[in-house]
Short mmCIF file of C-alpha atoms and ligand atoms in Angstrom, two decimals:
data_model
loop_
_atom_site.label_atom_id
_atom_site.label_comp_id
_atom_site.label_asym_id
_atom_site.label_seq_id
_atom_site.Cartn_x
_atom_site.Cartn_y
_atom_site.Cartn_z
CA MET A 1 -113.05 195.68 39.53
CA LYS A 2 -112.42 192.05 40.41
CA ILE A 3 -111.50 189.30 37.94
CA LEU A 4 -111.56 185.56 38.52
CA ILE A 5 -108.90 183.65 36.59
CA LEU A 6 -109.84 180.00 36.24
CA ASN A 7 -107.57 177.26 34.94
CA GLY A 8 -108.60 173.72 34.14
CA PRO A 9 -107.06 170.25 34.31
CA ASN A 10 -103.33 169.61 34.04
CA LEU A 11 -102.38 173.27 33.79
CA ASN A 12 -100.81 172.76 37.22
CA LEU A 13 -98.26 170.58 35.36
CA LEU A 14 -97.04 173.37 33.12
CA GLY A 15 -93.33 173.28 32.49
CA LEU A 16 -93.03 169.64 33.50
CA ARG A 17 -93.92 168.05 30.14
CA GLU A 18 -94.61 169.00 26.51
CA PRO A 19 -92.42 172.15 26.61
CA ASP A 20 -92.59 172.28 22.81
CA ILE A 21 -96.34 173.01 23.07
CA TYR A 22 -96.76 174.79 26.41
CA GLY A 23 -93.29 176.21 27.07
CA ARG A 24 -90.87 175.68 29.94
CA LYS A 25 -92.43 178.00 32.47
CA THR A 26 -94.28 176.46 35.40
CA TYR A 27 -97.77 177.02 36.80
CA ALA A 28 -96.21 179.04 39.63
CA ASP A 29 -94.63 181.25 36.95
CA LEU A 30 -98.05 181.68 35.30
CA LYS A 31 -99.65 182.70 38.59
CA ALA A 32 -96.85 185.21 39.24
CA TYR A 33 -97.26 186.59 35.69
CA ILE A 34 -101.04 187.05 36.09
CA ALA A 35 -100.60 188.61 39.54
CA ALA A 36 -98.09 191.12 38.15
CA VAL A 37 -100.44 192.05 35.29
CA CYS A 38 -103.37 192.57 37.68
CA ARG A 39 -101.28 194.65 40.06
CA ASP A 40 -99.99 196.81 37.16
CA GLU A 41 -103.56 197.31 35.96
CA ASP A 42 -104.83 197.90 39.52
CA ILE A 43 -107.33 195.06 39.25
CA GLY A 44 -108.47 192.82 42.10
CA PHE A 45 -108.08 189.16 41.22
CA GLU A 46 -108.19 185.58 42.32
CA ILE A 47 -106.49 182.71 40.47
CA ARG A 48 -107.89 179.19 40.81
CA GLN A 49 -107.14 175.85 39.20
CA SER A 50 -108.91 172.52 39.31
CA ASN A 51 -108.59 169.17 37.63
CA HIS A 52 -112.31 168.51 38.21
CA GLU A 53 -115.16 169.66 35.98
CA GLY A 54 -117.69 170.01 38.81
CA ASP A 55 -115.27 172.11 40.85
CA LEU A 56 -114.88 174.48 37.91
CA VAL A 57 -118.68 174.68 37.60
CA ASP A 58 -118.90 175.45 41.35
CA MET A 59 -116.26 178.17 41.04
CA ILE A 60 -118.14 179.80 38.15
CA GLN A 61 -121.43 179.69 40.07
CA GLU A 62 -119.78 181.10 43.21
CA ALA A 63 -118.35 183.98 41.17
CA TYR A 64 -121.85 185.41 40.76
CA GLY A 65 -122.16 188.72 42.61
CA ILE A 66 -118.48 188.67 43.60
CA PHE A 67 -116.47 188.94 40.39
CA ASP A 68 -117.01 191.40 37.53
CA ALA A 69 -115.39 189.19 34.91
CA ILE A 70 -113.87 185.77 34.34
CA VAL A 71 -110.77 184.73 32.41
CA ILE A 72 -110.99 181.01 31.77
CA ASN A 73 -108.69 178.41 30.31
CA PRO A 74 -110.84 175.29 30.69
CA ALA A 75 -107.98 173.18 29.26
CA ALA A 76 -109.27 169.80 27.99
CA TYR A 77 -112.79 170.60 29.26
CA THR A 78 -112.89 173.30 26.59
CA HIS A 79 -113.66 170.59 24.06
CA THR A 80 -116.09 168.48 26.08
CA SER A 81 -117.87 170.41 28.81
CA ILE A 82 -121.41 171.60 28.23
CA ALA A 83 -121.60 171.94 32.04
CA ILE A 84 -118.96 174.69 32.00
CA LEU A 85 -120.69 176.36 29.04
CA ASP A 86 -124.02 176.29 30.89
CA ALA A 87 -122.46 177.66 34.09
CA LEU A 88 -120.88 180.57 32.21
CA LYS A 89 -124.20 181.30 30.53
CA ALA A 90 -126.10 180.99 33.82
CA VAL A 91 -124.01 183.52 35.74
CA SER A 92 -123.79 185.80 32.72
CA ILE A 93 -120.50 187.32 33.89
CA PRO A 94 -118.40 188.66 30.99
CA ALA A 95 -115.87 185.93 30.26
CA VAL A 96 -112.81 185.66 28.04
CA GLU A 97 -111.35 182.32 26.95
CA VAL A 98 -107.57 181.84 26.90
CA HIS A 99 -105.47 179.03 25.45
CA LEU A 100 -101.70 178.91 25.66
CA SER A 101 -101.49 176.97 22.40
CA ASP A 102 -103.26 177.71 19.14
CA ILE A 103 -106.01 175.10 19.37
CA SER A 104 -107.12 175.92 15.82
CA GLU A 105 -103.78 174.57 14.54
CA ARG A 106 -103.85 171.35 16.56
CA GLU A 107 -105.80 168.05 16.48
CA GLN A 108 -109.34 167.96 15.12
CA PHE A 109 -110.79 167.22 18.57
CA ARG A 110 -109.45 170.56 19.84
CA GLN A 111 -111.28 172.54 17.16
CA VAL A 112 -114.52 172.72 19.12
CA SER A 113 -114.76 175.03 22.14
CA TYR A 114 -117.98 174.75 24.09
CA ALA A 115 -116.86 177.27 26.74
CA GLY A 116 -115.96 179.68 23.97
CA LEU A 117 -119.63 179.88 22.98
CA ALA A 118 -120.28 181.76 26.24
CA CYS A 119 -117.20 184.01 25.98
CA ILE A 120 -117.01 187.47 24.46
CA LYS A 121 -113.45 186.94 23.20
CA THR A 122 -110.78 184.24 22.79
CA PHE A 123 -106.99 184.60 22.88
CA LYS A 124 -105.11 181.53 21.69
CA GLY A 125 -101.55 180.64 20.81
CA LEU A 126 -99.99 183.55 22.67
CA GLY A 127 -98.67 181.67 25.72
CA PHE A 128 -98.84 183.59 28.99
CA GLU A 129 -99.43 186.81 27.07
CA GLY A 130 -102.96 185.61 26.23
CA TYR A 131 -103.86 186.08 29.91
CA ARG A 132 -102.53 189.65 29.86
CA LYS A 133 -104.52 190.43 26.72
CA ALA A 134 -107.66 188.89 28.27
CA ILE A 135 -107.29 190.97 31.45
CA GLU A 136 -106.62 194.18 29.50
CA PHE A 137 -109.56 193.45 27.19
CA LEU A 138 -111.91 192.93 30.15
CA LYS A 139 -110.69 196.08 31.91
CA GLU A 140 -111.47 198.09 28.78
CA TYR A 141 -114.79 196.27 28.25
CA LEU A 142 -115.93 196.88 31.84
CA SER A 143 -114.83 200.51 31.78
CA GLN A 144 -117.19 201.07 28.86
CA GLY A 145 -120.04 200.00 31.14
CA VAL A 146 -121.40 197.40 28.72
O1 CA2 B 1 -103.56 175.55 24.97
C1 CA2 B 1 -104.17 175.51 26.02
O2 CA2 B 1 -104.10 176.38 26.90
C2 CA2 B 1 -105.05 174.29 26.33
O3 CA2 B 1 -106.21 174.74 27.00
C3 CA2 B 1 -104.20 173.39 27.22
C4 CA2 B 1 -104.86 172.05 27.54
C5 CA2 B 1 -105.37 171.37 26.27
O4 CA2 B 1 -106.10 170.22 26.61
C6 CA2 B 1 -106.25 172.30 25.43
O5 CA2 B 1 -106.64 171.63 24.25
C7 CA2 B 1 -105.50 173.56 25.07
C8 CA2 B 1 -103.86 171.16 28.28
C9 CA2 B 1 -103.47 171.73 29.65
C10 CA2 B 1 -102.08 171.45 30.09
O6 CA2 B 1 -101.61 170.18 29.70
C11 CA2 B 1 -100.34 169.82 30.03
C12 CA2 B 1 -99.98 168.55 29.63
C13 CA2 B 1 -98.71 168.08 29.90
C14 CA2 B 1 -97.81 168.87 30.59
C15 CA2 B 1 -98.18 170.14 31.00
C16 CA2 B 1 -99.45 170.61 30.74
#
């Protein structure tokens, strides 16, 4: 079982600004957290981040035939990108959306998630733990052979 973890724009800046919303831990901390979860769960994984919409689309397309599932935090592209939505639909790989913050409790423009329309589940407002829940959910989902 191999899971691709994709992170969108500015998540590489975690811990540097807006600690009240995103916490004080850095992107390196997030990668270490995800790696530890995947090792504990005995899951193969790759973690990637890009600030560019097209790169994220490329990464989703390239996942086809290689990864069994995708965990994606598209960051600001969540609320704008039909290209990412279409890519997720095109590859048809089971995907789970994660947001560190609770986007449903924030500004109006964060209330829409295009990517979420192609995802089987969303975890929001749980900080790093949302990634763990997404990985555990996908492990269970894939083990059921659906
Ligand atoms: O809550 C989330 O995980 C988000 O996907 C984070 C995005 C935001 O645009 C989404 O609405 C919700 C922002 C990514 C990180 O932004 C930072 C900004 C300043 C300092 C550090 C990170």
